[in-house]
Amino acid sequence: MKLNKWTMIGSAVLLVAGVAPWAVGYVTEQQWLEATEEVNQSQPFVRLDTNRYQRGVFSAKASGTLALIDPKTGETDQIDFQVAISHGVTGSLLDFSPSGGWQYEGAQWFEDEEPSLTLETRLWGSAVVEFKAPPVSFEQPGRPESVSASGGFARIEVGRLGEQADVLMVWPELSISGPQADVKVADLHVEQSMSLLSGDVWTGAGTMTLGSLVVEGAELPALSVSNLSFESHSEASNSGQTLDSGAVLDVEAVSVDDKVFGPHRVAVSVDHLDVASWNEFSSTMADMQVMAMDTSADPRSAYEQQMALMQRFNESVRGLAASGFSVGVRELSLDTPKGEVQGSLDISHPELSEDERANMLMVMQRLVGSVNVTMPLALAEEYPAVRMQLSPLIKQGLLVRDGDELVMNGQMKDLVLDINGVQIPLPPLL
């Protein structure tokens, strides 16, 4: 008797439906172990350990420990967690929770539901991490601190085997009360799109907006910030060998004791940054932090490692300079009770030829720069705290009076910084 084609198709579907979750579970376990190893090897401040991983056909269970290491003291905060895993045909869903639950027994932090943290993976290397938080209120008897927040949402979509990510976070309200001050945040919204360029360098664009920030305290002036926005972007140039990036901070208004000032704007940028040298620089800095945390190393060995790291540091900085770059505060505009503070700052190094690179003695020798700042004279005359900070600059001639303003105009060249005619020799540090 011949089998009906639909019977054969149905049998094949059932076979795939039965076998696929097992294969997906196997791949998910391998992905989990690889991700754990990568997290632990890529940086020294977070460690992820898996204590148990039990895999079945359609589901699995895992438990582990997340350790957060303070880079200054070396102290470790540890969180035990458990994971419930379900396997599908093309991917798995991992549901994380603290081993002791999201709240200790007897606590009433959440009204109707608890937070959820999930990771959805796909066989082709993409993943989605989601964190959903219901309204929460943290209060402990006998302690003045308390935290309350509306429901919030955070989502990270990872693609291209971890080389691309899109981040979204929305948090309508957050309130923190303490003995010194009360802080309230409203309408926090974050979006970021990133693509891996090389090493630790990413390109992309992002925005963060904040509706309001209010700080109130018995011994502090009432402070509020309205409509803050932060935008950043990074893009590759020169066939991916260099990076151009910038960031702009805008604040519509700042209120201090019912007096409103604004708008305010700060724009910074870095242009033509050599990617390879920057990766080496950041890697060296990370190794220096790891070495500083290691108090058990042999002094002689530690000294040799330190010298080797300093050599790497100098070579990476020389590489950044020789490739040419420009960094600075392109725009500074702050509204004050007595008028506007304006300014700009720029530091750059020319790109060197191969012969010039070979004969390069010092990084700072070819550095050039400029600084320009103007501010109201009344700001220094009528506010003692401001006057105390500016007095040394005024006495040394670094800030000079020009009508109703204080002015700083400076140029840097040939290891000399000239500000308002006052020449300051610069030591050749690098």
Coordinates of C-alpha atoms in Angstrom, one line a residue:
M1 CA 0.0 0.0 0.0
K2 CA 1.3 3.4 -1.0
L3 CA 1.5 6.1 1.6
N4 CA -0.4 9.2 0.8
K5 CA 1.9 12.2 0.1
W6 CA 0.2 14.2 2.9
T7 CA 0.9 11.4 5.3
M8 CA 4.5 11.5 4.3
I9 CA 4.6 15.3 4.7
G10 CA 2.9 15.0 8.1
S11 CA 5.4 12.4 9.3
A12 CA 8.3 14.6 8.2
V13 CA 6.8 17.6 10.0
L14 CA 6.4 15.5 13.2
L15 CA 10.0 14.2 12.8
V16 CA 11.4 17.8 12.5
A17 CA 9.2 19.0 15.3
G18 CA 10.6 16.3 17.5
V19 CA 14.2 16.4 16.5
A20 CA 14.6 20.2 16.0
P21 CA 14.1 21.2 19.7
W22 CA 16.8 18.7 20.7
A23 CA 19.2 20.2 18.2
V24 CA 18.3 23.7 19.2
G25 CA 18.8 22.8 22.8
Y26 CA 22.3 21.5 22.0
V27 CA 23.2 24.6 20.1
T28 CA 21.8 26.9 22.8
E29 CA 24.0 25.2 25.5
Q30 CA 27.1 25.7 23.3
Q31 CA 26.1 29.3 22.7
W32 CA 25.6 29.8 26.4
L33 CA 29.0 28.4 27.3
E34 CA 30.8 30.4 24.6
A35 CA 29.1 33.6 25.7
T36 CA 30.0 33.0 29.3
E37 CA 33.7 32.5 28.3
E38 CA 33.7 35.6 26.1
V39 CA 32.2 37.7 29.0
N40 CA 34.9 36.6 31.4
Q41 CA 37.8 37.0 29.0
S42 CA 36.8 40.4 27.5
Q43 CA 36.9 42.4 30.8
P44 CA 38.0 41.9 34.4
F45 CA 35.0 43.5 36.2
V46 CA 32.2 41.1 35.6
R47 CA 32.4 37.3 35.9
L48 CA 29.7 34.9 34.9
D49 CA 29.9 31.3 36.2
T50 CA 27.6 28.4 35.4
N51 CA 27.0 26.0 38.3
R52 CA 24.6 23.7 36.6
Y53 CA 23.1 23.1 33.1
Q54 CA 20.6 20.3 32.7
R55 CA 19.4 19.9 29.1
G56 CA 16.3 18.0 28.0
V57 CA 14.6 17.7 24.6
F58 CA 12.1 20.5 24.9
S59 CA 13.5 22.4 27.9
A60 CA 16.5 22.9 30.1
K61 CA 17.4 24.3 33.5
A62 CA 20.5 26.2 34.5
S63 CA 21.9 28.1 37.5
G64 CA 24.9 30.3 38.0
T65 CA 26.6 33.2 39.7
L66 CA 27.1 36.8 38.4
A67 CA 30.0 38.6 40.2
L68 CA 30.5 42.3 40.0
I69 CA 34.0 43.4 40.9
D70 CA 34.8 46.9 42.1
P71 CA 37.9 48.1 40.1
K72 CA 39.1 50.3 42.9
T73 CA 38.8 48.0 45.9
G74 CA 38.6 44.6 44.3
E75 CA 35.5 43.8 46.4
T76 CA 32.9 41.5 44.8
D77 CA 29.2 41.6 44.9
Q78 CA 27.6 38.3 44.0
I79 CA 24.2 37.5 42.6
D80 CA 23.0 33.9 42.3
F81 CA 20.5 33.3 39.4
Q82 CA 18.5 30.5 37.8
V83 CA 17.4 30.1 34.2
A84 CA 14.3 28.3 32.8
I85 CA 14.9 27.4 29.1
S86 CA 12.4 26.3 26.5
H87 CA 13.5 25.0 23.1
G88 CA 11.7 25.7 19.8
V89 CA 12.3 24.8 16.2
T90 CA 14.6 27.8 15.4
G91 CA 15.6 29.1 18.8
S92 CA 15.3 29.1 22.6
L93 CA 13.7 31.3 25.2
L94 CA 15.7 31.8 28.4
D95 CA 13.9 33.2 31.5
F96 CA 16.2 34.5 34.2
S97 CA 15.4 35.2 37.8
P98 CA 17.4 35.6 41.0
S99 CA 17.7 32.4 43.0
G100 CA 16.0 33.9 46.0
G101 CA 13.3 35.6 43.9
W102 CA 12.9 39.2 42.9
Q103 CA 12.1 40.2 46.5
Y104 CA 12.7 38.7 49.9
E105 CA 10.0 36.9 51.8
G106 CA 7.5 39.2 53.3
A107 CA 8.4 42.2 51.1
Q108 CA 5.8 44.0 49.1
W109 CA 7.8 45.8 46.5
F110 CA 5.6 44.9 43.6
E111 CA 1.8 45.2 43.4
D112 CA 0.5 42.7 40.9
E113 CA 3.5 41.2 39.0
E114 CA 7.2 40.7 39.3
P115 CA 9.9 41.9 36.8
S116 CA 10.9 39.6 33.9
L117 CA 14.2 39.2 32.2
T118 CA 14.3 37.0 29.1
L119 CA 16.7 36.2 26.3
E120 CA 15.4 34.9 23.0
T121 CA 18.1 33.3 20.8
R122 CA 18.1 32.1 17.2
L123 CA 20.2 29.5 15.5
W124 CA 21.7 32.0 13.1
G125 CA 23.2 34.1 15.8
S126 CA 20.7 36.8 16.6
A127 CA 19.2 37.4 20.1
V128 CA 16.8 39.7 21.9
V129 CA 17.2 40.6 25.6
E130 CA 14.1 42.1 27.3
F131 CA 13.6 43.5 30.8
K132 CA 10.1 44.4 31.9
A133 CA 9.6 46.0 35.3
P134 CA 6.2 46.7 36.9
P135 CA 5.6 49.6 39.2
V136 CA 7.8 49.2 42.3
S137 CA 8.3 50.7 45.7
F138 CA 11.3 49.9 47.9
E139 CA 10.9 50.8 51.6
Q140 CA 12.6 49.3 54.6
P141 CA 11.4 50.0 58.2
G142 CA 13.8 52.1 60.2
R143 CA 15.6 53.4 57.1
P144 CA 15.0 56.9 55.5
E145 CA 15.9 55.7 52.0
S146 CA 13.1 54.7 49.6
V147 CA 12.8 54.1 45.9
S148 CA 9.7 54.1 43.7
A149 CA 9.3 53.8 40.0
S150 CA 6.7 53.3 37.3
G151 CA 6.8 50.4 35.0
G152 CA 9.7 50.4 32.7
F153 CA 11.0 48.5 29.6
A154 CA 14.5 47.8 28.2
R155 CA 15.3 45.8 25.0
I156 CA 18.5 44.9 23.3
E157 CA 18.4 43.2 19.8
V158 CA 21.7 41.6 18.8
G159 CA 22.5 40.5 15.3
R160 CA 25.3 39.5 13.0
L161 CA 26.7 37.1 15.6
G162 CA 27.1 39.9 18.2
E163 CA 28.5 42.5 15.8
Q164 CA 25.3 44.6 15.7
A165 CA 23.0 45.8 18.4
D166 CA 20.0 48.0 18.8
V167 CA 19.1 49.3 22.3
L168 CA 15.8 50.8 23.5
M169 CA 14.9 51.8 27.0
V170 CA 11.8 53.7 28.2
W171 CA 11.2 54.6 31.9
P172 CA 8.4 57.1 32.6
E173 CA 9.1 57.8 36.3
L174 CA 11.7 57.2 39.0
S175 CA 11.9 58.7 42.5
I176 CA 14.7 58.2 45.1
S177 CA 14.3 59.7 48.6
G178 CA 17.1 59.9 51.1
P179 CA 18.2 61.8 54.2
Q180 CA 20.1 64.4 52.2
A181 CA 17.9 64.9 49.1
D182 CA 15.0 63.6 47.0
V183 CA 15.6 63.0 43.3
K184 CA 12.8 62.6 40.7
V185 CA 13.3 61.6 37.1
A186 CA 10.6 61.7 34.4
D187 CA 10.3 60.5 30.8
L188 CA 13.7 58.8 30.3
H189 CA 14.0 57.5 26.7
V190 CA 17.2 55.9 25.2
E191 CA 17.8 54.6 21.7
Q192 CA 21.1 53.4 20.4
S193 CA 22.1 51.6 17.2
M194 CA 25.7 50.1 17.0
S195 CA 27.8 48.1 14.6
L196 CA 31.2 46.6 15.4
L197 CA 34.0 48.2 13.4
S198 CA 37.2 46.6 14.8
G199 CA 38.4 45.4 18.2
D200 CA 36.5 47.5 20.8
V201 CA 35.4 50.3 18.3
W202 CA 31.8 50.6 17.4
T203 CA 30.0 52.9 15.0
G204 CA 26.4 54.0 15.1
A205 CA 24.1 56.7 16.5
G206 CA 22.1 57.2 19.6
T207 CA 19.8 59.6 21.5
M208 CA 18.9 60.0 25.1
T209 CA 16.1 62.3 26.2
L210 CA 15.0 63.2 29.7
G211 CA 11.8 65.2 30.4
S212 CA 12.8 66.4 33.8
L213 CA 15.2 66.0 36.7
V214 CA 14.3 67.5 40.1
V215 CA 16.5 67.5 43.2
E216 CA 15.2 68.8 46.5
G217 CA 16.8 68.8 49.9
A218 CA 16.5 70.6 53.2
E219 CA 20.1 72.0 52.9
L220 CA 20.2 72.2 49.1
P221 CA 18.8 74.8 46.7
A222 CA 15.9 73.5 44.7
L223 CA 17.2 72.3 41.3
S224 CA 15.4 71.2 38.2
V225 CA 16.5 70.4 34.7
S226 CA 14.0 70.4 31.9
N227 CA 14.1 68.7 28.4
L228 CA 17.6 67.3 28.4
S229 CA 18.8 65.6 25.2
F230 CA 22.1 63.9 24.4
E231 CA 22.9 62.8 20.8
S232 CA 26.0 60.9 19.7
H233 CA 27.2 59.4 16.4
S234 CA 30.3 57.6 15.2
E235 CA 31.2 56.6 11.6
A236 CA 34.1 55.0 9.9
S237 CA 36.2 56.8 7.4
N238 CA 39.2 56.1 5.2
S239 CA 38.0 52.5 4.5
G240 CA 37.5 51.8 8.1
Q241 CA 41.0 52.8 9.3
T242 CA 39.8 56.0 11.0
L243 CA 36.8 57.1 13.1
D244 CA 34.9 60.3 13.3
S245 CA 32.6 60.8 16.2
G246 CA 30.7 63.5 18.0
A247 CA 28.2 64.3 20.8
V248 CA 25.8 67.1 21.5
L249 CA 24.2 67.9 24.9
D250 CA 21.2 70.2 24.9
V251 CA 19.3 71.4 27.9
E252 CA 16.3 73.6 27.5
A253 CA 16.3 75.1 31.0
V254 CA 17.8 74.8 34.4
S255 CA 15.9 76.2 37.4
V256 CA 17.7 77.0 40.7
D257 CA 15.5 78.4 43.5
D258 CA 12.7 79.4 41.0
K259 CA 15.2 81.2 38.7
V260 CA 15.2 79.8 35.2
F261 CA 18.3 79.8 32.9
G262 CA 18.6 78.3 29.4
P263 CA 19.1 77.1 26.9
H264 CA 22.5 75.4 27.3
R265 CA 24.5 73.5 24.7
V266 CA 27.8 71.6 24.6
A267 CA 29.1 69.9 21.4
V268 CA 32.3 67.8 21.3
S269 CA 33.9 65.8 18.5
V270 CA 36.8 63.6 17.6
D271 CA 37.9 63.4 14.0
H272 CA 40.3 61.1 12.1
L273 CA 41.0 58.8 15.0
D274 CA 43.2 55.9 14.0
V275 CA 41.2 52.7 14.9
A276 CA 44.2 50.3 15.3
S277 CA 46.1 52.7 17.6
W278 CA 42.9 53.4 19.6
N279 CA 42.3 49.7 20.1
E280 CA 45.8 49.2 21.3
F281 CA 45.4 52.2 23.6
S282 CA 42.2 50.9 25.2
S283 CA 43.6 47.4 25.5
T284 CA 46.6 48.8 27.3
M285 CA 44.5 50.8 29.7
A286 CA 42.4 47.7 30.5
D287 CA 45.5 45.7 31.2
M288 CA 46.7 48.5 33.5
Q289 CA 43.5 48.3 35.5
V290 CA 43.8 44.6 35.8
M291 CA 47.4 44.9 37.0
A292 CA 46.4 47.6 39.6
M293 CA 43.9 45.1 41.1
D294 CA 46.4 42.3 41.4
T295 CA 48.0 42.9 44.8
S296 CA 49.6 39.4 45.0
A297 CA 52.0 39.8 42.1
D298 CA 55.8 39.6 42.7
P299 CA 57.2 43.1 42.9
R300 CA 60.0 42.5 40.4
S301 CA 57.6 40.8 37.9
A302 CA 55.0 43.6 38.5
Y303 CA 57.7 46.2 37.7
E304 CA 58.6 44.5 34.5
Q305 CA 55.0 44.2 33.5
Q306 CA 54.5 47.9 34.3
M307 CA 57.4 48.9 32.1
A308 CA 56.1 46.8 29.2
L309 CA 52.6 48.3 29.6
M310 CA 54.1 51.9 29.6
Q311 CA 56.0 51.0 26.4
R312 CA 52.7 49.8 24.8
F313 CA 51.0 52.9 26.1
N314 CA 53.6 55.2 24.5
E315 CA 53.5 53.4 21.2
S316 CA 49.7 53.6 21.0
V317 CA 49.7 57.3 21.7
R318 CA 52.4 57.9 19.1
G319 CA 50.4 55.9 16.6
L320 CA 47.3 58.1 17.3
A321 CA 49.3 61.3 16.9
A322 CA 51.2 60.2 13.8
S323 CA 48.0 59.3 12.0
G324 CA 46.7 62.8 12.7
F325 CA 43.6 63.7 14.7
S326 CA 41.5 66.5 16.0
V327 CA 39.6 66.6 19.3
G328 CA 37.8 69.5 21.0
V329 CA 34.8 71.2 22.4
R330 CA 33.4 72.7 19.2
E331 CA 30.6 74.7 20.9
L332 CA 30.0 75.8 24.5
S333 CA 27.0 77.9 25.4
L334 CA 25.8 78.3 28.9
D335 CA 23.1 80.7 30.1
T336 CA 23.8 82.3 33.5
P337 CA 22.1 84.9 35.7
K338 CA 24.5 87.5 34.4
G339 CA 24.7 86.5 30.7
E340 CA 26.0 83.9 28.5
V341 CA 29.3 81.9 28.8
Q342 CA 30.6 80.9 25.4
G343 CA 33.7 79.1 24.3
S344 CA 35.5 76.5 22.2
L345 CA 38.6 74.3 22.6
D346 CA 40.5 72.4 19.9
I347 CA 43.6 70.2 20.0
S348 CA 45.0 68.5 16.9
H349 CA 48.1 66.8 15.5
P350 CA 48.9 66.7 11.7
E351 CA 49.2 63.4 9.9
L352 CA 52.8 62.5 9.4
S353 CA 54.6 60.9 6.4
E354 CA 56.5 57.7 6.8
D355 CA 59.8 59.5 7.1
E356 CA 58.3 61.9 9.7
R357 CA 56.9 58.9 11.7
A358 CA 60.3 57.3 11.7
N359 CA 62.0 60.5 13.0
M360 CA 59.2 61.3 15.5
L361 CA 60.7 62.1 18.8
M362 CA 57.9 63.5 20.9
V363 CA 54.1 63.5 20.5
M364 CA 53.6 66.9 22.0
Q365 CA 56.1 68.6 19.7
R366 CA 53.7 68.8 16.8
L367 CA 50.5 69.3 18.8
V368 CA 48.6 72.6 18.1
G369 CA 45.5 74.0 19.7
S370 CA 43.4 76.9 20.6
V371 CA 41.0 77.9 23.3
N372 CA 38.5 80.8 23.4
V373 CA 36.2 81.6 26.3
T374 CA 34.1 84.7 27.1
M375 CA 32.0 85.2 30.2
P376 CA 30.2 88.1 31.9
L377 CA 32.4 90.1 34.3
A378 CA 29.4 90.4 36.7
L379 CA 29.4 86.6 37.1
A380 CA 32.7 86.9 38.9
E381 CA 32.0 90.1 40.7
E382 CA 28.6 89.2 42.3
Y383 CA 29.0 85.5 43.0
P384 CA 31.7 84.7 45.7
A385 CA 31.9 81.0 44.8
V386 CA 32.6 81.9 41.1
R387 CA 35.0 84.7 42.1
M388 CA 37.1 82.3 44.3
Q389 CA 37.5 79.9 41.4
L390 CA 38.4 82.6 38.8
S391 CA 40.6 84.8 40.9
P392 CA 43.8 82.8 40.3
L393 CA 43.2 82.9 36.5
I394 CA 42.6 86.6 36.6
K395 CA 45.7 87.3 38.7
Q396 CA 47.9 85.3 36.3
G397 CA 46.5 87.1 33.3
L398 CA 44.8 84.0 31.9
L399 CA 41.4 85.8 32.1
V400 CA 41.5 89.5 31.2
R401 CA 38.8 92.1 31.2
D402 CA 37.4 93.3 27.9
G403 CA 34.6 95.7 28.6
D404 CA 31.8 93.9 30.5
E405 CA 33.4 90.5 29.8
L406 CA 36.2 88.3 30.9
V407 CA 38.1 86.8 28.0
M408 CA 40.6 83.9 27.5
N409 CA 42.2 83.6 24.1
G410 CA 45.0 81.0 23.7
Q411 CA 47.1 79.2 21.1
M412 CA 49.3 76.2 21.6
K413 CA 52.3 75.5 19.3
D414 CA 55.9 74.3 19.6
L415 CA 55.4 73.2 23.2
V416 CA 54.3 76.7 24.2
L417 CA 50.8 77.7 25.3
D418 CA 50.2 81.4 24.8
I419 CA 47.1 82.7 26.6
N420 CA 46.4 86.4 26.4
G421 CA 50.1 87.0 25.8
V422 CA 51.2 84.9 28.8
Q423 CA 53.5 82.2 27.5
I424 CA 53.5 78.9 29.4
P425 CA 56.2 76.3 28.4
L426 CA 54.7 72.8 28.2
P427 CA 56.8 69.8 29.4
P428 CA 57.3 67.1 26.8
L429 CA 55.3 64.4 28.6
L430 CA 55.0 62.0 25.7

